[in-house]
CSV table of C-alpha atoms in Angstrom, one decimal:
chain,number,residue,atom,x,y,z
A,1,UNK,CA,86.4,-5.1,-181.2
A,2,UNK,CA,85.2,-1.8,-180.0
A,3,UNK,CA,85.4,1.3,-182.1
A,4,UNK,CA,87.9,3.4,-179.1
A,5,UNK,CA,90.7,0.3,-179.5
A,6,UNK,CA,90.3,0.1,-183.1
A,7,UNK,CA,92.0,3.7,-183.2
A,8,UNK,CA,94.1,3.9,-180.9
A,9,UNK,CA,95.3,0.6,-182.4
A,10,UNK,CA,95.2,2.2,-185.9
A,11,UNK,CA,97.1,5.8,-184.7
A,12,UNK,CA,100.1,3.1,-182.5
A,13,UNK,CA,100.6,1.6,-185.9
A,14,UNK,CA,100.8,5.1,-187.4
A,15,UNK,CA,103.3,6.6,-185.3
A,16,UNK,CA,105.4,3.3,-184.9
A,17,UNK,CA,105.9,3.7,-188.4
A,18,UNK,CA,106.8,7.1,-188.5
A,19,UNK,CA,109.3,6.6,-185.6
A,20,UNK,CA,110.7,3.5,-187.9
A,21,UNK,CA,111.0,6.0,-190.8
A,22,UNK,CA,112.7,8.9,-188.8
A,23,UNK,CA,114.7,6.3,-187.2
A,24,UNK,CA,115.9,4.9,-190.6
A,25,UNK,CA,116.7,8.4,-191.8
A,26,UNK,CA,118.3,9.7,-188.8
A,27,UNK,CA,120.7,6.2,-188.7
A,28,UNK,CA,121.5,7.1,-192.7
A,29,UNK,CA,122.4,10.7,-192.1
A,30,UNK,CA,124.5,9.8,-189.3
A,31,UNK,CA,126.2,8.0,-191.0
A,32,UNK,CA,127.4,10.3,-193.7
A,33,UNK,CA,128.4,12.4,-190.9
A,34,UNK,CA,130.6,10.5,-189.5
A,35,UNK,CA,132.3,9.9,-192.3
A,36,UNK,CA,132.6,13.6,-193.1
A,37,UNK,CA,133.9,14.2,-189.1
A,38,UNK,CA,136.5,11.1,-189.3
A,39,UNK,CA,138.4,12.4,-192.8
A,40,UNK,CA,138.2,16.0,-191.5
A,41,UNK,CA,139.5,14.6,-188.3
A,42,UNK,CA,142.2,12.2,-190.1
A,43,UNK,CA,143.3,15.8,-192.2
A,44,UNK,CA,144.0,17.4,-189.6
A,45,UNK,CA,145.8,14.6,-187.2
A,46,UNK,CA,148.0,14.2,-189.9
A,47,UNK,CA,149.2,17.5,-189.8
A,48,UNK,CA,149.9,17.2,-186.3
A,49,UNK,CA,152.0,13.8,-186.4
A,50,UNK,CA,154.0,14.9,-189.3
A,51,UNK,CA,155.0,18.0,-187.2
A,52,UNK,CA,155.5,15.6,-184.2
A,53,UNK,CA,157.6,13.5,-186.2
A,54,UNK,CA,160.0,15.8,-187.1
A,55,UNK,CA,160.2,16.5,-183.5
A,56,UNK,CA,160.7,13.6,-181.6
A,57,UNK,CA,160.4,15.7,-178.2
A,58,UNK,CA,156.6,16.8,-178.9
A,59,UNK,CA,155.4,12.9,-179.7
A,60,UNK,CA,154.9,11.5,-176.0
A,61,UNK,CA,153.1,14.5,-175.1
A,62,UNK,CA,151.1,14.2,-178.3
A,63,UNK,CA,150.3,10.4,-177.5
A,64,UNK,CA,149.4,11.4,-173.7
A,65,UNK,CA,146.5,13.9,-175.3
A,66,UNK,CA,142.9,12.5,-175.9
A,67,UNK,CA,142.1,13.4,-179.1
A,68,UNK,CA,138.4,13.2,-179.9
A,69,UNK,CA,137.8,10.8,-183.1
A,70,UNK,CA,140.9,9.8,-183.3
A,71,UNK,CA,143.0,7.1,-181.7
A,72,UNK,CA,146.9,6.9,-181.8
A,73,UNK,CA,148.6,3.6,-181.2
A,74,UNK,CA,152.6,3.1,-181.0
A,75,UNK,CA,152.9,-0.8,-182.7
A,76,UNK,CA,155.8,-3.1,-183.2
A,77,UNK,CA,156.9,-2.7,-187.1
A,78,UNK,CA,154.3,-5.3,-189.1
A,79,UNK,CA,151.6,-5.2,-186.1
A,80,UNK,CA,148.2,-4.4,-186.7
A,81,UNK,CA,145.8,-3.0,-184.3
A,82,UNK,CA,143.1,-5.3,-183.0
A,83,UNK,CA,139.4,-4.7,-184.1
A,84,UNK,CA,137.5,-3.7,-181.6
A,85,UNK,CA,133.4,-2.5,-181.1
A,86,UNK,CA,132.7,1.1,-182.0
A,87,UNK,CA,130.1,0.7,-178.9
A,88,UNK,CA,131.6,1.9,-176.1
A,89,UNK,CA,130.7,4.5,-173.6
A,90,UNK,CA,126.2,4.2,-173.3
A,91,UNK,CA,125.9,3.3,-176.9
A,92,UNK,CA,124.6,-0.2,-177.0
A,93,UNK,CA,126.9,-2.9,-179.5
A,94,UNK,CA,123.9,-3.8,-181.7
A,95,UNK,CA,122.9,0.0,-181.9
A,96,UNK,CA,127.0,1.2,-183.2
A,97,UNK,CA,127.0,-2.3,-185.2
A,98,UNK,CA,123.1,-0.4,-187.3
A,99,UNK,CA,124.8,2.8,-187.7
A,100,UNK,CA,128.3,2.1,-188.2
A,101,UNK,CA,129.1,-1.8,-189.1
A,102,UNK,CA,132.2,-3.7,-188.9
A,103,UNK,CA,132.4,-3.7,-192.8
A,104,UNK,CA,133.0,0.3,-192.8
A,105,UNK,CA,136.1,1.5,-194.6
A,106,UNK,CA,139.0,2.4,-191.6
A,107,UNK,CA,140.3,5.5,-191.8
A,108,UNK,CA,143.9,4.5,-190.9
A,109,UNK,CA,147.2,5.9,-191.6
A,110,UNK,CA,150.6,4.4,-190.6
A,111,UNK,CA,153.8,6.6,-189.8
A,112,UNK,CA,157.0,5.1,-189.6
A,113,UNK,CA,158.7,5.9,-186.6
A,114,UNK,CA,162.3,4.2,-187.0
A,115,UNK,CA,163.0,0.3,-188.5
A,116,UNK,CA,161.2,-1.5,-184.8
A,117,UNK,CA,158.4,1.0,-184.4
A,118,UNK,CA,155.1,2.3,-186.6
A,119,UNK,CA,152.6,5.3,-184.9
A,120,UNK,CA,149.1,4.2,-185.9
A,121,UNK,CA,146.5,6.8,-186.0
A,122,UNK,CA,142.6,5.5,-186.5
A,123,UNK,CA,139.5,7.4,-187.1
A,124,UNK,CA,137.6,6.6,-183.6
A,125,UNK,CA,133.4,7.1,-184.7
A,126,UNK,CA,132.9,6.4,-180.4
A,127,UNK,CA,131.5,9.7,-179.9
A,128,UNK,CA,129.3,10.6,-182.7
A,129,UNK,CA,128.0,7.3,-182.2
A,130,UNK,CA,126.7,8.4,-178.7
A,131,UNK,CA,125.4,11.7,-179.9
A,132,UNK,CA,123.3,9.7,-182.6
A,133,UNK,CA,122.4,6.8,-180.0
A,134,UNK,CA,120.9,10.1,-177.9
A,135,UNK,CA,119.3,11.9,-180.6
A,136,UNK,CA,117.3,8.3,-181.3
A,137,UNK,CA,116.6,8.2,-177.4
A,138,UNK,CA,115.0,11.5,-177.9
A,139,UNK,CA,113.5,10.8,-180.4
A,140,UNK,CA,111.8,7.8,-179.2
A,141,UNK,CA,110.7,9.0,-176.1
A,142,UNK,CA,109.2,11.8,-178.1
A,143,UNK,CA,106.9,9.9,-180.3
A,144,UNK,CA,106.1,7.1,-177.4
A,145,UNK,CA,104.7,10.7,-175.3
A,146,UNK,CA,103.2,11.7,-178.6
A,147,UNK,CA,101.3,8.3,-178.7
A,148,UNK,CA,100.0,7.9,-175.2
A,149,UNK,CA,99.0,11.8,-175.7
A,150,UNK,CA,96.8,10.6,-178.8
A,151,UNK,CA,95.5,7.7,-177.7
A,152,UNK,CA,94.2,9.3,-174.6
A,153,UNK,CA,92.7,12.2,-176.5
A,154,UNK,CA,91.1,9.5,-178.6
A,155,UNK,CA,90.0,7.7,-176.2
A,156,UNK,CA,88.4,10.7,-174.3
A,157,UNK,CA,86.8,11.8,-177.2
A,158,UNK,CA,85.5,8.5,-178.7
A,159,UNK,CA,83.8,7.8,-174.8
A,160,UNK,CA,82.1,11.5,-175.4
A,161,UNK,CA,81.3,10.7,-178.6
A,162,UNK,CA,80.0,7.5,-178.0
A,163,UNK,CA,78.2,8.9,-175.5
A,164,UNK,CA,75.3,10.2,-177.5
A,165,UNK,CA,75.2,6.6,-179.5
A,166,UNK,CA,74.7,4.4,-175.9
A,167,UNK,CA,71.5,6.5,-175.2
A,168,UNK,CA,70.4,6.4,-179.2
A,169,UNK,CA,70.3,2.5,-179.0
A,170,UNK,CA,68.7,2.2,-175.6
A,171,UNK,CA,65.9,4.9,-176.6
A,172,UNK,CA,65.7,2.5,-180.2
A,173,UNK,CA,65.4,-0.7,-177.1
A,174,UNK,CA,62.4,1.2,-175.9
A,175,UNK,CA,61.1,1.8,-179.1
A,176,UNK,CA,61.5,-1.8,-180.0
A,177,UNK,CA,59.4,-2.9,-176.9
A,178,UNK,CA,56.7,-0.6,-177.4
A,179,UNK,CA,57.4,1.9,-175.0
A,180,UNK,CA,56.5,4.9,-177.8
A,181,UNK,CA,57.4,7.4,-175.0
A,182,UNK,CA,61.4,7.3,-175.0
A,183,UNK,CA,62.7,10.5,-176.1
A,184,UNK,CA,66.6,12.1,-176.5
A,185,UNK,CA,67.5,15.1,-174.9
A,186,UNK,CA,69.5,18.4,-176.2
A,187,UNK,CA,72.9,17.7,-177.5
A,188,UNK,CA,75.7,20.2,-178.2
A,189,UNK,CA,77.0,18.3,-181.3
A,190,UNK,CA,74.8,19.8,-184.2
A,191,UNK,CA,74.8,16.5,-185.9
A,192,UNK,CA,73.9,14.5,-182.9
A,193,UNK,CA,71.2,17.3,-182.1
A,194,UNK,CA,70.0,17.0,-185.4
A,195,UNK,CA,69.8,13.1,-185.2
A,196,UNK,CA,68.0,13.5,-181.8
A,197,UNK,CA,65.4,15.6,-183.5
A,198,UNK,CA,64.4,13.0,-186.1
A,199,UNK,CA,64.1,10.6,-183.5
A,200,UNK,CA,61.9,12.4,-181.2
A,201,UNK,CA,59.9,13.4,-183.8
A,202,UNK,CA,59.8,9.6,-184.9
A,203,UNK,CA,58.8,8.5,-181.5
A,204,UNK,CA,55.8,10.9,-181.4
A,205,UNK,CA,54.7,10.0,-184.9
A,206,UNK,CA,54.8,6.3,-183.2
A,207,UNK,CA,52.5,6.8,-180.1
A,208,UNK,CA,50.6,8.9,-181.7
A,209,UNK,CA,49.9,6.5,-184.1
A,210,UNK,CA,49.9,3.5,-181.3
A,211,UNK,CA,47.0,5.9,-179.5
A,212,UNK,CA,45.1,6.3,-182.8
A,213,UNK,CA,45.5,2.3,-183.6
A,214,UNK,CA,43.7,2.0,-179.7
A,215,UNK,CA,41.3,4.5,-180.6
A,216,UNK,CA,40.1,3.1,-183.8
A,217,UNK,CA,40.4,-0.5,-182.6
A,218,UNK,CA,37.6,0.6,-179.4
A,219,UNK,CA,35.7,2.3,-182.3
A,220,UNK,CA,35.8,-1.1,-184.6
A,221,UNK,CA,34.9,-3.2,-181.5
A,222,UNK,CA,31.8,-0.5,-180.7
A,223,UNK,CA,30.9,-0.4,-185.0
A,224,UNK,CA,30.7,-4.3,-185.1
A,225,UNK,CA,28.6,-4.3,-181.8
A,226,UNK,CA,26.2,-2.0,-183.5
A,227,UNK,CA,26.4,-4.0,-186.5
A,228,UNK,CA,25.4,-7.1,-184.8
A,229,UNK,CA,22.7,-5.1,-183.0
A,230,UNK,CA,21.1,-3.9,-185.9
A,231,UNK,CA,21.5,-7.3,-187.6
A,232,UNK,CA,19.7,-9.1,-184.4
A,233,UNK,CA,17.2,-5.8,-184.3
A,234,UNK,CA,16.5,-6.4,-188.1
A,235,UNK,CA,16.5,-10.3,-187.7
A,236,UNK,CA,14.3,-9.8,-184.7
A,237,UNK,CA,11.9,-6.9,-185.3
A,238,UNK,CA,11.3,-6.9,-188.9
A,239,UNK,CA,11.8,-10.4,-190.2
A,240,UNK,CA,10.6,-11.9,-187.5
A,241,UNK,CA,7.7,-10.3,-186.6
A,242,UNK,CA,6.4,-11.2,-190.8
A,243,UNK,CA,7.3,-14.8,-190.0
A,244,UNK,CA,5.4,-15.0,-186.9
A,245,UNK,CA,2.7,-13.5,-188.5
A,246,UNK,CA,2.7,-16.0,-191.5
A,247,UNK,CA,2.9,-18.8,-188.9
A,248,UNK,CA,-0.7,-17.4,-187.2
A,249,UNK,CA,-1.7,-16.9,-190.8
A,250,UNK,CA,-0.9,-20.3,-192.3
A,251,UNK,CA,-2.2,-21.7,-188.9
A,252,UNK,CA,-5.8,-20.1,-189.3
A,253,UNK,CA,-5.6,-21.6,-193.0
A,254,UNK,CA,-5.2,-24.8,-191.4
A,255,UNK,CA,-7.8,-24.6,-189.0
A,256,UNK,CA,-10.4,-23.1,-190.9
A,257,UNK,CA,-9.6,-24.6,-194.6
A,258,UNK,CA,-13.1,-25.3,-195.4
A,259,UNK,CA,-14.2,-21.8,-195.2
A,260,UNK,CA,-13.9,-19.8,-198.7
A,261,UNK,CA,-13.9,-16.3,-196.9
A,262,UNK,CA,-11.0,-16.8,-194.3
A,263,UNK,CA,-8.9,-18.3,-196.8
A,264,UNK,CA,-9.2,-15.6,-199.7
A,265,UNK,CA,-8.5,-13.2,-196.7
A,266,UNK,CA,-5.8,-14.5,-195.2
A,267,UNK,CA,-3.3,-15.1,-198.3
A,268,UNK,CA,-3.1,-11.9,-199.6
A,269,UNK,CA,-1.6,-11.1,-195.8
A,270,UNK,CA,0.5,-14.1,-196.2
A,271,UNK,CA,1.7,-13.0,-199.9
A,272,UNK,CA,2.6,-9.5,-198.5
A,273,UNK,CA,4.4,-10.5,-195.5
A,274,UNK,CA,6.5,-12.8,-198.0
A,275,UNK,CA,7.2,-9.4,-199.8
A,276,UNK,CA,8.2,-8.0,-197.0
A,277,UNK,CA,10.3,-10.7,-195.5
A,278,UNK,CA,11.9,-10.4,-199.0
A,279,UNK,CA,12.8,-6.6,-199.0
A,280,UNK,CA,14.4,-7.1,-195.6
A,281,UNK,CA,16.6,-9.7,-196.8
A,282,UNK,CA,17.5,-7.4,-199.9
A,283,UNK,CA,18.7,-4.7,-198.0
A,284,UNK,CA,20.7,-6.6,-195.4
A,285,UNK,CA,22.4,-8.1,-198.2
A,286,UNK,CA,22.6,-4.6,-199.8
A,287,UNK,CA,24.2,-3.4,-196.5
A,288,UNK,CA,26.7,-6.4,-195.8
A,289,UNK,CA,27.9,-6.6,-200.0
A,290,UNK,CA,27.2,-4.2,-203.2
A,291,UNK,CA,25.5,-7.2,-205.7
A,292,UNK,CA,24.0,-4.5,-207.8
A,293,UNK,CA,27.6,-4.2,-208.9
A,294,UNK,CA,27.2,-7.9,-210.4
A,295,UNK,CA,24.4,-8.2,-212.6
A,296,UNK,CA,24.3,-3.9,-213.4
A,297,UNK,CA,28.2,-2.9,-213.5
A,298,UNK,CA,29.8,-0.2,-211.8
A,299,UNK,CA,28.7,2.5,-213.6
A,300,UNK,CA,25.0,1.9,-213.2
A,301,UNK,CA,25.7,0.8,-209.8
A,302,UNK,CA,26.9,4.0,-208.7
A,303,UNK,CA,23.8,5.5,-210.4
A,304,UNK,CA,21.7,3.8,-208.4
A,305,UNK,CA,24.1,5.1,-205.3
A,306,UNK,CA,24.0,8.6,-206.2
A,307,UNK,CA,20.5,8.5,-206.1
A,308,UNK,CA,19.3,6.6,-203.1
A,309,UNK,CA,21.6,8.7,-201.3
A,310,UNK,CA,19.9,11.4,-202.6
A,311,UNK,CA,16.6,10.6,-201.3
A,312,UNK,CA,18.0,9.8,-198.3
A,313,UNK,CA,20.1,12.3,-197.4
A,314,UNK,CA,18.5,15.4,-199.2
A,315,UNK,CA,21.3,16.8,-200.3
A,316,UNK,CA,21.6,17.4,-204.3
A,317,UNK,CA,24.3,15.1,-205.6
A,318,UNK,CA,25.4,15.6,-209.1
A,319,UNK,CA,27.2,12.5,-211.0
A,320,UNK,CA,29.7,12.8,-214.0
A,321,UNK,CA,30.4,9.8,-215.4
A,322,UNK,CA,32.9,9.2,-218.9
A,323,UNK,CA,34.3,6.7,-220.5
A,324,UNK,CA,34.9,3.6,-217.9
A,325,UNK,CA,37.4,1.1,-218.2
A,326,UNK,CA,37.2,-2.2,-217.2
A,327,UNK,CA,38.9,-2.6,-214.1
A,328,UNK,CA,41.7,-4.9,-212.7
A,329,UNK,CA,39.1,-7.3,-210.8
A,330,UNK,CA,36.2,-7.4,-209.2
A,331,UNK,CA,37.4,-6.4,-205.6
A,332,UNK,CA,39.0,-3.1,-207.2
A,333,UNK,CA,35.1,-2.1,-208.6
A,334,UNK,CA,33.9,-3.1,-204.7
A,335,UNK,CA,36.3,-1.2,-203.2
A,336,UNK,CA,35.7,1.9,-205.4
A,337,UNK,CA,31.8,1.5,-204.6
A,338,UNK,CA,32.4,1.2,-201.3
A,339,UNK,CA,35.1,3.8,-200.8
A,340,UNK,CA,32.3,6.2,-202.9
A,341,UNK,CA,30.1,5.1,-200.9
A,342,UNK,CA,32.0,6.2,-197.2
A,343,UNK,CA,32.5,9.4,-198.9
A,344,UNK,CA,28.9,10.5,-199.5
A,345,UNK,CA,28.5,9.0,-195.7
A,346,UNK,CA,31.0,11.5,-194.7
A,347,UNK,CA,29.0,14.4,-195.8
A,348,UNK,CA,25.5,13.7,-194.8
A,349,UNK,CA,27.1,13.2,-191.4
A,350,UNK,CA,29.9,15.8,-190.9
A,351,UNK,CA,29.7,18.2,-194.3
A,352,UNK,CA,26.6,20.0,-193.4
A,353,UNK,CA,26.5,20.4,-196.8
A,354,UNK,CA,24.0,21.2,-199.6
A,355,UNK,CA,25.6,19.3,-202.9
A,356,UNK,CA,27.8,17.3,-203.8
A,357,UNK,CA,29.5,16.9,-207.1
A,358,UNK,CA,31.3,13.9,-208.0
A,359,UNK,CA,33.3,12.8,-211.0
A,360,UNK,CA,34.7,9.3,-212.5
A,361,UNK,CA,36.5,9.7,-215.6
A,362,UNK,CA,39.2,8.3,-217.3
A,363,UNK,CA,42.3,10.5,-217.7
A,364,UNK,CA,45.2,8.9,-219.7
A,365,UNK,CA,46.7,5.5,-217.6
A,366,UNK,CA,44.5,6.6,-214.8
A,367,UNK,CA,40.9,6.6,-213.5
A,368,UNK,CA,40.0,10.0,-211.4
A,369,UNK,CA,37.6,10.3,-208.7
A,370,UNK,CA,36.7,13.3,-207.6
A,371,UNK,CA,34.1,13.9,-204.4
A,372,UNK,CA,33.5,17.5,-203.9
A,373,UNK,CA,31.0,19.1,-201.3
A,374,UNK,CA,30.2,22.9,-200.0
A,375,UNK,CA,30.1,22.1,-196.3
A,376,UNK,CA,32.2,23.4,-193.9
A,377,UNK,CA,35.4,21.3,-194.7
A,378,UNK,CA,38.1,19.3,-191.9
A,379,UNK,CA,39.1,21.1,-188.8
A,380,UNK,CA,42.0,22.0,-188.0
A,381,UNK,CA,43.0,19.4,-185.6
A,382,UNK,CA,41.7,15.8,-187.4
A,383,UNK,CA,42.3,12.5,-185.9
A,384,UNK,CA,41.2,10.0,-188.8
A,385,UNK,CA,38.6,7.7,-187.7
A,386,UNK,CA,37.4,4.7,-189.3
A,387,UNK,CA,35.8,5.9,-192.5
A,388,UNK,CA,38.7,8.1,-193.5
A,389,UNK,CA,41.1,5.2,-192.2
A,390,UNK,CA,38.8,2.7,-194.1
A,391,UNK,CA,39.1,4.9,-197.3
A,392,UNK,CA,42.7,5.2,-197.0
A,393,UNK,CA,42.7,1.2,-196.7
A,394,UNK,CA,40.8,0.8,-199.5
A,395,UNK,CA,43.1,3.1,-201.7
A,396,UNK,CA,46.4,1.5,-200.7
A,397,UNK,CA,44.9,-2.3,-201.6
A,398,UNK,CA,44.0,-0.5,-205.0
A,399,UNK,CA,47.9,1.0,-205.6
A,400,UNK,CA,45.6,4.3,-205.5
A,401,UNK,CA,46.6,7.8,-204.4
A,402,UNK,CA,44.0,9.3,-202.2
A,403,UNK,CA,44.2,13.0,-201.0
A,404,UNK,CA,41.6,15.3,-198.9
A,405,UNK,CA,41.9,18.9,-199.6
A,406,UNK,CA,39.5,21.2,-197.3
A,407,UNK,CA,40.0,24.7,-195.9
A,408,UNK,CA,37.4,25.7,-193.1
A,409,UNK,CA,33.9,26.8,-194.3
A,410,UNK,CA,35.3,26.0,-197.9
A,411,UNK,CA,34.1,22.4,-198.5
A,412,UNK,CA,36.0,18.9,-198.9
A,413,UNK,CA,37.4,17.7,-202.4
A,414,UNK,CA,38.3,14.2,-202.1
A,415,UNK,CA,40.7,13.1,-205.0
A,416,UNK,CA,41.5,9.2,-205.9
A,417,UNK,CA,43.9,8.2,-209.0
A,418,UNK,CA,43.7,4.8,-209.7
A,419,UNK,CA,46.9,3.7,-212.0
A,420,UNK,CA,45.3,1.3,-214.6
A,421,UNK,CA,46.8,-2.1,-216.3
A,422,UNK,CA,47.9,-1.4,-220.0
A,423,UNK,CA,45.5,-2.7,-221.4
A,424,UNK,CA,42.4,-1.8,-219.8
A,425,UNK,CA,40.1,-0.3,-222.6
C-alpha cells in the first residue's frame, strides 16, 4: 500500500472518530437541555391553564395558540393521549429515537375540566430536536470538508515529497548497473539537499574508483606482459645462450675425446656455464618468491634486502631492527618482505632520494614498520598505482593499518601496525 493512502487512510480514521466523539457529546448535552427547556416550559404552561381555568372564556383561544414545546389536548375523562414519534418536521425517527428515546420520562400534567372532560398538556421536545438534528448536520459537513481538505493537502504534499525519493531510487538503479555517472540535482528541502550531497559525492567516489580499477587493471595486463618478456628474455638470452654453449662444448668433448688438451680446456667452460645457468635460475626464483625468508628468517632476510638494494640503488639505507616476534604464518612474513620490498622500489624510482631509514620493532600487541626517505614526497594530486595499491592489498590481508604521510620536498614516512596474536613472543 503506498505511503500517500496510508495517511490519508490514517487522518479519515482520525477525524471519523473525532466527529463520533463530538457527535456523542453533542447528542448528551442536548439532551439535558431539553429536559431543562420542557420543565421550564411545563412551569410556565401551568400558569397559563390554571389562569385559563378559572376563566372558561380565555381556554378555546388558549387551545387555538401554538405553543412551542408544549402540546395541549382536550380528552374524554380516563383517556390517554396516544404515543407518538418525537421526529417530526426534518428530523429523521432514528435520529429523535438517539437523542430523545421512547423510555424518557413525559412531562405531563392533567387538569380537570368538569366530570366528562380532562385538558392534557405535554412537554413537545419536536423543536429542539430539529435544532440538535442541524447542529449535527453542521457539524458533519464540517469535518467531512475538513477531511477532504487534509487529505488533499496530504496527498499534495506526500507527491512533492515523494518526489525527491522517485529520482533517489532511479539514480541508486543507475548506480546498481554501473552507470557511476548518475547524479541528483539541487533541492530546496535541506534534508533532501543534504541526502543528495552524500549521494553525489558517493557516485564520484564510485567512478572514480571504477576509472582507477580500469587504469590499474591496463597497468596489470602491461606489468605481466613485461614480466613474461623479461622471463622469455632471461630464459632466452641468458640461460639459453650457456646451454647452447654447453651443447657445442659437450659436443667437441665427444668428438675429440681422445685428445688430453681439448678436454682439460673445454670443462672448465662447461663447469662455468653450469655456474652461470645456476645464478640465473637463483635470481628468477629470487624475483618470482623470497626463499631467503625460508632457510634465514625474516629478520636476516630483510638484511640481506636492505643491502642489495643498497648496492643497487645507491642510496644509504639504514635498518633498525628489535626484538621480532614470530609471526601469525608464513604468508604474513612474505607479505611484510614483499610490502618492504615495494617500498624501497618506490624510492629509488619516484623519491629522488638520498637515504632511507627504516624500522621494525615490536611495540606492545603490535609490530611497527616504519619506511622513511628525504626525497621529495607525494604530489598533490596522487592516483595510487599498483605498488601503492599492492601495498595497501598486502596490509588489509595482514589486518594491518598502513598510512603515507608526505608533504612536498619533505620526504615520505610509510607507517604499518601489524596487530599481533596473544601469544606471539
Amino acid at each position: 500500500m503506498r505511503a500517500v493512502v496510508r495517511l490519508n487512510l490514517l487522518v479519515a480514521a482520525a477525524f471519523l472518530l473525532a466527529l463520533l466523539l463530538s457527535l456523542y457529546a453533542l447528542m448528551h448535552q442536548a439532551r439535558s437541555d431539553i429536559r431543562r427547556e420542557l420543565s421550564s416550559g411545563m412551569r410556565m404552561a401551568e400558569q397559563l391553564l390554571m389562569q385559563a381555568v378559572r376563566y372558561p372564556e380565555q381556554l378555546d383561544s388558549l387551545l387555538q395558540v401554538e405553543l412551542r414545546h408544549l402540546n395541549l389536548q382536550v380528552l374524554p375523562a380516563g383517556v390517554s393521549p396516544t404515543p407518538e414519534s418525537w421526529g417530526g418536521g426534518d428530523t429523521p425517527d432514528w435520529f429523535a429515537a438517539l437523542v430523545w428515546p421512547a423510555h424518557q420520562p413525559l412531562f405531563e400534567r392533567r387538569i380537570p375540566l368538569n366530570e366528562q372532560e380532562v385538558l392534557v398538556l405535554i412537554a413537545d421536545p419536536a423543536d429542539e430536536l430539529e435544532e440538535v438534528w442541524e447542529s449535527a448536520l453542521q457539524i458533519f459537513w464540517l469535518f467531512s470538508g475538513a477531511a477532504l481538505l487534509s487529505s488533499a493537502a496530504i496527498s499534495w504534499g506526500v507527491s512533492r515529497g515523494m518526489r525527491p525519493v522517485a529520482q533517489i531510487l532511479q539514480a541508486l538503479d543507475r548506480i546498481q548497473h554501473g552507470q557511476f555517472n548518475a547524479r541528483l540535482g539541487n533541492y530546496s528541502v535541506p534534508e533532501v539537499r543534504r541526502l543528495a550531497d552524500h549521494f553525489n559525492r558517493m557516485a564520484e567516489v564510485l567512478e572514480r574508483e571504477q576509472s582507477d580499477n580500469r587504469r590499474l587493471t591496463r597497468e596489470l595486463m602491461a606489468l605481466q606482459e613485461k614480466e613474461r618478456s623479461y622471463l622469455a628474455r632471461e630464459l632466452h638470452d641468458d640461460l639459453g645462450q650457456y646451454l647452447t654453449g654447453i651443447h657445442a662444448q659437450a659436443y667437441l668433448l665427444s668428438k675429440a675425446s681422445d685428445r688430453a688438451d681439448i678436454v682439460a680446456k673445454t670443462a672448465p667452460l662447461i663447469v662455468r656455464d653450469c655456474e652461470q645457468i645456476q645464478q640465473g635460475f637463483r635470481r628468477l626464483i629470487r624475483s618470482l618468491h623470497p626463499v631467503i625468508l625460508e632457510p634465514l628468517g625474516l629478520e636476516e632476510s630483510l638484511r640481506s634486502l636492505a643491502e642489495q638494494w643498497q648496492r643497487s640503488s645507491g642510496i644509504e639505507c639504514q635498518l633498525l631492527l628489535r626484538t621480532l616476534p614470530e609471526l601469525p604464518d608464513e604468508e604474513s612474513a612474505t607479505h611484510l618482505y614483499r610490502l618492504l620490498q615495494e617500498a624501497l622500489n618506490n624510492v629509488a624510482r619516484h623519491a629522488q632520494a638520498t637515504r632511507v631509514c627504516i624500522s621494525l620493532i615490536r611495540c606492545g600487541d603490535h609490530l611497527s614498520l616504519r619506511v622513511q626517505d628525504n626525497g621529495q614526497g607525494l604530489p598533490a594530486e596522487l592516483r595510487p598505482g599498483v605498488g601503492l595499491r599492492s601495498m595497501q592489498e598486502r596490509a588489509r590481508y595482514m589486518n594491518a593499518s598502513l598510512e603515507l604521510t608526505s608533504a612536498v620536498g619533505q620526504g615520505l614516512l610509510l607507517k604499518l601496525d601489524l596487530p599481533l596474536p596473544g601469544g606471539a613472543q
